[in-house]
CSV table of C-alpha atoms in Angstrom, one decimal:
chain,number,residue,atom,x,y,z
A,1,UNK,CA,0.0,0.0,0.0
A,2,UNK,CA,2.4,2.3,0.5
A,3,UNK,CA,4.7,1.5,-2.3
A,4,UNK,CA,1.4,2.1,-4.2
A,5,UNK,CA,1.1,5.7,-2.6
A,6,UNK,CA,4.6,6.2,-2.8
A,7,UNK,CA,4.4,5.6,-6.9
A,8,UNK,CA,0.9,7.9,-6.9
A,9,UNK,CA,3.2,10.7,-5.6
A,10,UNK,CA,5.9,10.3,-7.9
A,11,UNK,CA,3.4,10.5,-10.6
A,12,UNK,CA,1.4,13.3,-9.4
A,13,UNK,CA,5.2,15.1,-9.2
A,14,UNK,CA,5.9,14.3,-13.0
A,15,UNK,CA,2.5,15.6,-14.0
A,16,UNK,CA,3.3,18.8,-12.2
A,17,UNK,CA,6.7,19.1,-13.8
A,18,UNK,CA,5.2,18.5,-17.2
A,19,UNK,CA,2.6,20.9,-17.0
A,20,UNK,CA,5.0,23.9,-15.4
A,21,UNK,CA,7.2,23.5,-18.5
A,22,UNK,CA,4.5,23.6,-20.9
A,23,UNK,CA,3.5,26.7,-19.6
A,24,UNK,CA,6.3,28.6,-21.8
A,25,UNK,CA,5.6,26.3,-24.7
A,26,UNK,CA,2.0,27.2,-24.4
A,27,UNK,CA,2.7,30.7,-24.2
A,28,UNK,CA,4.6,30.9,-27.0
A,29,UNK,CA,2.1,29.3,-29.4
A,30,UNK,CA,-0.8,31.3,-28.5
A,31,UNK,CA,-3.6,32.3,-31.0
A,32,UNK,CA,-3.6,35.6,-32.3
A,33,UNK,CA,-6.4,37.6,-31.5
A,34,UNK,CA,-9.3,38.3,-33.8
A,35,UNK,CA,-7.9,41.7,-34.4
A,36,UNK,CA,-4.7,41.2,-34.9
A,37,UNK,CA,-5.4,37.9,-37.2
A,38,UNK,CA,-8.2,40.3,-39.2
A,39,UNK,CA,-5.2,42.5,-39.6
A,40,UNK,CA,-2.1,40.7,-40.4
A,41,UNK,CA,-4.4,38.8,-43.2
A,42,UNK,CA,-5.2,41.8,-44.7
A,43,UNK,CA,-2.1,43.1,-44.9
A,44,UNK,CA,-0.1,40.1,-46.6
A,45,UNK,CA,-2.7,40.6,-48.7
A,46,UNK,CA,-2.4,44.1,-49.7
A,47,UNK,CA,1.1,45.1,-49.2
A,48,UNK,CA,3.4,42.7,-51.5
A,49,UNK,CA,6.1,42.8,-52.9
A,50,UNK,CA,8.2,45.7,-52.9
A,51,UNK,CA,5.4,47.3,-50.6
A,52,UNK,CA,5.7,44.2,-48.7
A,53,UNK,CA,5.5,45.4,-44.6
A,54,UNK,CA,5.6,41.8,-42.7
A,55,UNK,CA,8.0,38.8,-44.1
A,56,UNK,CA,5.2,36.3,-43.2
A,57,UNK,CA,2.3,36.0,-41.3
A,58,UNK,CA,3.6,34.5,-38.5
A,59,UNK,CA,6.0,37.5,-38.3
A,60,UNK,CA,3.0,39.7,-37.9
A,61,UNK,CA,1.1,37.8,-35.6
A,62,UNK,CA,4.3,38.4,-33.2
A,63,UNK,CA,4.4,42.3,-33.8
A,64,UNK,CA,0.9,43.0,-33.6
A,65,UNK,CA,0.5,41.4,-30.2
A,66,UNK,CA,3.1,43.5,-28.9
A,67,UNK,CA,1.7,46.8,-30.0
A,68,UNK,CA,0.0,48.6,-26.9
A,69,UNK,CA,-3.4,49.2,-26.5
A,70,UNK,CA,-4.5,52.5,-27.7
A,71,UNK,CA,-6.2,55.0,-25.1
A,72,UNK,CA,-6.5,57.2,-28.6
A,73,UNK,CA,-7.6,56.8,-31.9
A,74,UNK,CA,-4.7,58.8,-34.1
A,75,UNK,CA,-3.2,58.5,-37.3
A,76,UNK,CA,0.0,59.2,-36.5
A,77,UNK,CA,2.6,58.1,-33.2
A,78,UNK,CA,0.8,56.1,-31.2
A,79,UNK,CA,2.3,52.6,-31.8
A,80,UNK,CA,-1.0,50.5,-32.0
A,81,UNK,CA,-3.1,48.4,-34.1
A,82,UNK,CA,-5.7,50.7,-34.4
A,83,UNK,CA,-3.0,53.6,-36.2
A,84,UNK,CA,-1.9,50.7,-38.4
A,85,UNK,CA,-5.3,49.4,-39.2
A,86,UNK,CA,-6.3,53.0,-40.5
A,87,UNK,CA,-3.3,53.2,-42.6
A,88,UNK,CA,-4.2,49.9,-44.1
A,89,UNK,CA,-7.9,50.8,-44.7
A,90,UNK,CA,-6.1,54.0,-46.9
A,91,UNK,CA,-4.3,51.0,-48.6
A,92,UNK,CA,-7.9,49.4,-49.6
A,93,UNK,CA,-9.2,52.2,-50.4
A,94,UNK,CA,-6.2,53.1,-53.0
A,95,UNK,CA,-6.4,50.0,-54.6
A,96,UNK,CA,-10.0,49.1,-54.5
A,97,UNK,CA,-10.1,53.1,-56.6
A,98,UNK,CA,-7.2,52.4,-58.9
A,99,UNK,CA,-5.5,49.0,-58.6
A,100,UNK,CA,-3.0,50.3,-57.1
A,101,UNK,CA,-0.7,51.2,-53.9
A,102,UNK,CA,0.2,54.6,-53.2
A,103,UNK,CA,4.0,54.6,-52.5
A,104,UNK,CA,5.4,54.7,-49.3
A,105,UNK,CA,1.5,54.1,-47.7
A,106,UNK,CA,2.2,50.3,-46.8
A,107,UNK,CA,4.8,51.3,-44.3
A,108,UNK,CA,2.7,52.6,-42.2
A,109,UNK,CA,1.6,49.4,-41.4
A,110,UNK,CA,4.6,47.8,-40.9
A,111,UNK,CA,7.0,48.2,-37.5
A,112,UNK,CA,9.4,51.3,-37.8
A,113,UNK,CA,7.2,52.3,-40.5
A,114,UNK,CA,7.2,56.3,-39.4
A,115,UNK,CA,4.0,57.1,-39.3
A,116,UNK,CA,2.5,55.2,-36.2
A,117,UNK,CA,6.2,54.4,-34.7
A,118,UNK,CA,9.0,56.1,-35.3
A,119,UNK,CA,11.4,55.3,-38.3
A,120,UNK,CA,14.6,56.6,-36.8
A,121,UNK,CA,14.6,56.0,-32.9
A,122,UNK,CA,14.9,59.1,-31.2
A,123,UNK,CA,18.5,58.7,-29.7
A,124,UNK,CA,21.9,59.6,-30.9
A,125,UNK,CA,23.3,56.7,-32.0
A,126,UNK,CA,20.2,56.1,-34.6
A,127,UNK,CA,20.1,60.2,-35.5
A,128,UNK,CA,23.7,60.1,-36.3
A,129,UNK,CA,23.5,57.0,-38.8
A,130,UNK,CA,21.0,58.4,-40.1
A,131,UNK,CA,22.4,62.0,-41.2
A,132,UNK,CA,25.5,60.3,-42.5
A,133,UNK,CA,25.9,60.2,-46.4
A,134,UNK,CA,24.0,56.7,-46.9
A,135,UNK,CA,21.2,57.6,-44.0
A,136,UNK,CA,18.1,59.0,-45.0
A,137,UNK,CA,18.8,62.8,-46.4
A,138,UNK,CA,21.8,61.2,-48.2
A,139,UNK,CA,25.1,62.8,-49.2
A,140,UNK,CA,25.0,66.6,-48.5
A,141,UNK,CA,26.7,69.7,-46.1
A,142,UNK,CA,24.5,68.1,-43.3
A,143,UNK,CA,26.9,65.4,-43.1
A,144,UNK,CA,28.9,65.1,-39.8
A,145,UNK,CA,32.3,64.9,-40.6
A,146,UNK,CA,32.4,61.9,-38.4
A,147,UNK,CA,30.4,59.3,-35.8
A,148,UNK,CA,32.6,60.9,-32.5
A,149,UNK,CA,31.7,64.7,-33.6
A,150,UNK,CA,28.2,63.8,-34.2
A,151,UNK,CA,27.4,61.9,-31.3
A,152,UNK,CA,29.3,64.2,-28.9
A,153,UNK,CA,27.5,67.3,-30.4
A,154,UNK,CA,23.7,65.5,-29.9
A,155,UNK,CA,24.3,64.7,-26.3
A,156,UNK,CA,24.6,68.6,-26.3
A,157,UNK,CA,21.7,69.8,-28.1
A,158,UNK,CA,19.6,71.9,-25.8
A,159,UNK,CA,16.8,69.2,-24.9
A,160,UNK,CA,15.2,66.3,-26.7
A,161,UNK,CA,12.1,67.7,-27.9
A,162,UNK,CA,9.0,66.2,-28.6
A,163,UNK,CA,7.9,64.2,-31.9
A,164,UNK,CA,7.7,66.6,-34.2
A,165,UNK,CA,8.8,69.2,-33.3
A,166,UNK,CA,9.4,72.1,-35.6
A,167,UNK,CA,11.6,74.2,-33.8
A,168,UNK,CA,13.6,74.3,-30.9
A,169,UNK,CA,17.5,73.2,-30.3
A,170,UNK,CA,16.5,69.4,-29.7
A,171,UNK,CA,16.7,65.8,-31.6
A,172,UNK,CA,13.0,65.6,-32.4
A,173,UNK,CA,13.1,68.9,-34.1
A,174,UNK,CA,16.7,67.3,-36.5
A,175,UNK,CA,14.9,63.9,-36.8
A,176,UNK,CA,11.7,65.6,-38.1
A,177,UNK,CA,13.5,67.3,-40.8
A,178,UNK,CA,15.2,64.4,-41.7
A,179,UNK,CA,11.9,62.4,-41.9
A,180,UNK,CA,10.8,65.5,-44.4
A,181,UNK,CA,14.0,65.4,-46.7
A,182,UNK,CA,13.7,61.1,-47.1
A,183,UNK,CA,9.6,60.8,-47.2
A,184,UNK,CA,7.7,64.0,-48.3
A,185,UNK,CA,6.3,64.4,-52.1
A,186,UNK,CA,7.3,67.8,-51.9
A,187,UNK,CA,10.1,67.9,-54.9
A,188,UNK,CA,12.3,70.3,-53.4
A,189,UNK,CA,11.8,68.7,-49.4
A,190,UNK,CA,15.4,67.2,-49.3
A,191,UNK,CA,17.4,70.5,-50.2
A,192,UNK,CA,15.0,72.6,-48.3
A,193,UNK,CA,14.8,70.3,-44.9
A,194,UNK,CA,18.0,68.2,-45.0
A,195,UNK,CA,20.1,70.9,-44.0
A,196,UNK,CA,18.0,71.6,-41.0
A,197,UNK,CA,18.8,68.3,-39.8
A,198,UNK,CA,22.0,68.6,-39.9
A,199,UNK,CA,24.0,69.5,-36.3
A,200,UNK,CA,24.4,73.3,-37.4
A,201,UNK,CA,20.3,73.9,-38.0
A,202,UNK,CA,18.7,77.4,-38.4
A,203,UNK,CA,15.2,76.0,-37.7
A,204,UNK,CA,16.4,73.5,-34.8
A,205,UNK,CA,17.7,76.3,-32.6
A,206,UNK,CA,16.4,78.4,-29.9
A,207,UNK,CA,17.6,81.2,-31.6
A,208,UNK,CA,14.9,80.6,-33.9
A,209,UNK,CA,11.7,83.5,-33.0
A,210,UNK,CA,9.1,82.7,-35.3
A,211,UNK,CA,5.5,82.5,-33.7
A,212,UNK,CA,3.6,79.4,-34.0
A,213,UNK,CA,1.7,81.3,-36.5
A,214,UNK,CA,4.4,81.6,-39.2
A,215,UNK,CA,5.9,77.8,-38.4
A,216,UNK,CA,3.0,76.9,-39.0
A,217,UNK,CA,2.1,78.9,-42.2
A,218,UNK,CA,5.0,78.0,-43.4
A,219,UNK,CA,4.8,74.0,-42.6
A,220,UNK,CA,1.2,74.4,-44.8
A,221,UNK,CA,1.9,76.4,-47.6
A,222,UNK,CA,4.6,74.1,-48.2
A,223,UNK,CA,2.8,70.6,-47.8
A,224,UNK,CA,-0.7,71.4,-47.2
A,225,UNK,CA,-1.1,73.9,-50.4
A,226,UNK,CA,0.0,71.7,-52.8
A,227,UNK,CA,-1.4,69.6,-55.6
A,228,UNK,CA,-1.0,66.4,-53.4
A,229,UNK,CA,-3.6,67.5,-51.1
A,230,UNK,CA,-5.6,70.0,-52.2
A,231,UNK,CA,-9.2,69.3,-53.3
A,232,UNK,CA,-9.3,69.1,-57.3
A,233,UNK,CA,-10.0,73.0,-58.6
A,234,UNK,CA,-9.1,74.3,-54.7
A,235,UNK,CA,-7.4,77.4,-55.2
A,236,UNK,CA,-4.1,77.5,-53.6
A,237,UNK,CA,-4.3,79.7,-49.8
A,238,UNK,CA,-2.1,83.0,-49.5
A,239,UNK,CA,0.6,83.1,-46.8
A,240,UNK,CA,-1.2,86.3,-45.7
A,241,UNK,CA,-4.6,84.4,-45.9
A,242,UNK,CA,-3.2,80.9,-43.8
A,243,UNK,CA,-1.4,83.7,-41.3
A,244,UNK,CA,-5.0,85.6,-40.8
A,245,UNK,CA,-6.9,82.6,-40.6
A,246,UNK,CA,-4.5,80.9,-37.9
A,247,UNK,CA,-4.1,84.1,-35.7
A,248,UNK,CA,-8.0,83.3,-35.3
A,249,UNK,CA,-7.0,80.2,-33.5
A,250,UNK,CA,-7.8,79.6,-29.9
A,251,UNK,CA,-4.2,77.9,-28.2
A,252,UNK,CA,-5.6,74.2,-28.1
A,253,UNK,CA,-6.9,74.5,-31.6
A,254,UNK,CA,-3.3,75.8,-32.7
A,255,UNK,CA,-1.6,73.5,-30.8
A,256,UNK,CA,-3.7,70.4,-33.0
A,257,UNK,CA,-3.3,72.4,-36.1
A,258,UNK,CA,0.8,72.5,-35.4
A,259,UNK,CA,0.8,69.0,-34.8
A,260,UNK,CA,-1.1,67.6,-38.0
A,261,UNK,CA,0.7,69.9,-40.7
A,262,UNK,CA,4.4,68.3,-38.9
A,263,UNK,CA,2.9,65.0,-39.9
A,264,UNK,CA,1.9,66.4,-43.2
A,265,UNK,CA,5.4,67.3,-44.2
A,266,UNK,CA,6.5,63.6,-43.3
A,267,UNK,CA,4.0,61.7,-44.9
A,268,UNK,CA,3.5,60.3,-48.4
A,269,UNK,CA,-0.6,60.5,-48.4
A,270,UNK,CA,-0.2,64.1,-47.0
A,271,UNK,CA,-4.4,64.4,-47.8
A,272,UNK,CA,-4.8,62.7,-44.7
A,273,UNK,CA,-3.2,65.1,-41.9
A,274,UNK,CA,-4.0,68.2,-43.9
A,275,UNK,CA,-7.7,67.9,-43.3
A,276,UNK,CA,-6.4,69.0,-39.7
A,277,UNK,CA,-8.3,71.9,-40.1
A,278,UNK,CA,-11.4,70.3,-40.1
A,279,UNK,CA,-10.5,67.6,-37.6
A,280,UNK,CA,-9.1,70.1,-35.0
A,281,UNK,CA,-12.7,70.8,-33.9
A,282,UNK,CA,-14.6,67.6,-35.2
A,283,UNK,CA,-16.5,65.7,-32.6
A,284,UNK,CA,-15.1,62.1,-34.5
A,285,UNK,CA,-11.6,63.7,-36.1
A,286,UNK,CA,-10.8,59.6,-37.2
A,287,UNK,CA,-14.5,60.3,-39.5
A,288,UNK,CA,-12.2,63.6,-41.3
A,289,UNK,CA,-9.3,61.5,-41.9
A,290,UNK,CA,-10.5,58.7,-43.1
A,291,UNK,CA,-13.0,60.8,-45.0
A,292,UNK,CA,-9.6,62.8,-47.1
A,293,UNK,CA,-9.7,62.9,-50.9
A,294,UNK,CA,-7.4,60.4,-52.6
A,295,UNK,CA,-5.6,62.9,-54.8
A,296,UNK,CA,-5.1,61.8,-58.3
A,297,UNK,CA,-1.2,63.2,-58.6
A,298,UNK,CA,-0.7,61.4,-54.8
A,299,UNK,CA,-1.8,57.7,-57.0
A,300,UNK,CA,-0.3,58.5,-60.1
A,301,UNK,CA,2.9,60.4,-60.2
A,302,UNK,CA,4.3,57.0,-58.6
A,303,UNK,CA,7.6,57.2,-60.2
A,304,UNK,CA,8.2,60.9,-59.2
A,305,UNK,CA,7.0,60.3,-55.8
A,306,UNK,CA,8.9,56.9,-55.3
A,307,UNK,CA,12.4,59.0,-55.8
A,308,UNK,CA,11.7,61.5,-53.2
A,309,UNK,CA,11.5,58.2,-50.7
């Protein structure tokens, strides 16, 4: 009887074992969740190729359930399904219209895509690659002459920033340009904004004393005004006309419409963040994006576009 007990226990103990180190094994096999499964199928679906974003679907799986849960809708940095998802819903949209895939759009989608996650980390060590003459902005005066000078100089700039920034003696404000310079449609973005990224930067400096007002006129005539996301027969907006109509702007308002036309400048669907000025004071401001006109010259010119990226 009790070699029979005895040989119960040791059984009981092997069944424990077994089942504490399945537990990892378990773990590591776990289903995808409806969302993320809804998501990652779509997208192997619609982004192939050289607009390929995942390298399989199991690959995806694996991001998408480490992406956090979003307190916000947004289109832009918040690093969740739900910024990706409207991304790829812009996707459908394109090709369901044309047949087609806007350039650049499936990135957005994709981890270190730049438009819901950042595509150069904001630290040093990634900026600095980045400027050199096979980073982002290519060869150009912005080039450090070294690794050492620039990494020693960014340790110095003033303060870090915020995403996006515009101005101010900080990485964010560098990064964004360089982000402008390697992804915007404008044609003249990388020998206008590249040198701003550079560590010697008129526009990222504290020196720098333009009101928000004239950033951010300036930010729209330039990516905002344009034929890539204007409405078809809009008549292009005076500087004098953007500056009276912002200087109408209560702060918050401002502070939303300053935020949207940074993303603009960075963004290959630039449609999107330039309804801003109707999303700023929307009850549902996802309904205003989602809503943006898929501009002929943003499908079509995909050559032209494709070597701006």
């Amino acid at each position: 009887y009790q070699r029979r007990v005895r040989g119960w226990c040791e059984l009981c103990m092997m069944l424990l074992l077994l089942l504490v180190l399945a537990g990892p094994l378990t773990a590591e096999f776990k289903s995808p969740s409806e969302e993320c499964g809804n998501f990652c199928s779509m997208a192997m679906k619609l982004c192939t190729m050289e607009d390929q974003a995942y390298d399989s679907l199991e690959e995806c799986h694996a991001a998408c359930g480490s992406w956090d849960q979003a307190e916000r809708m947004d289109i832009a940095n918040v690093d969740s399904i739900e910024c990706r998802q409207f991304w790829l819903d812009r996707v459908q949209t394109a090709v369901k219209a044309t047949g087609r895939v806007p350039p650049g759009l499936c990135d957005y989608t994709a981890v270190g895509g730049g438009m819901c996650d950042a595509s150069v980390p904001h630290r040093c060590e990634h900026y600095c690659e980045q400027l050199g003459p096979g980073g982002d902005c290519g060869a150009g005066e912005w080039n450090p002459t070294s690794q050492e000078e620039c990494l020693t100089a960014c340790i110095q700039f003033g303060h870090r920033g915020t995403v996006d920034d515009m101005t101010g003696d900080s990485l964010a404000c560098r990064i964004l340009h360089l982000n402008i310079g390697e992804q915007s449609l404008l044609k003249t973005a990388r020998t206008e904004y590249c040198p701003h990224a550079g560590i010697e930067s008129v526009a990222c400096s504290d020196d720098q004393r333009s009101t928000k007002c004239a950033q951010y006129c300036d930010f729209s005539q330039d990516f905002c005004n344009s034929d890539y996301s204007r409405g078809k027969g809009d008549r292009p907006e005076t500087l004098d006309e953007c500056l009276g109509y912002c200087r109408g702007l209560a702060d918050p308002v401002l502070a939303c419409h300053l935020r949207y036309v940074a993303v603009a400048a960075r963004c290959t669907d630039p449609s999107v963040p330039c309804q801003h000025r109707q999303a700023c004071t929307a009850r549902d401001p996802m309904t205003v994006f989602a809503n943006a006109p898929m501009t002929l010259q943003a499908l079509h010119d995909d050559e032209e576009a494709e070597d701006q990226l």
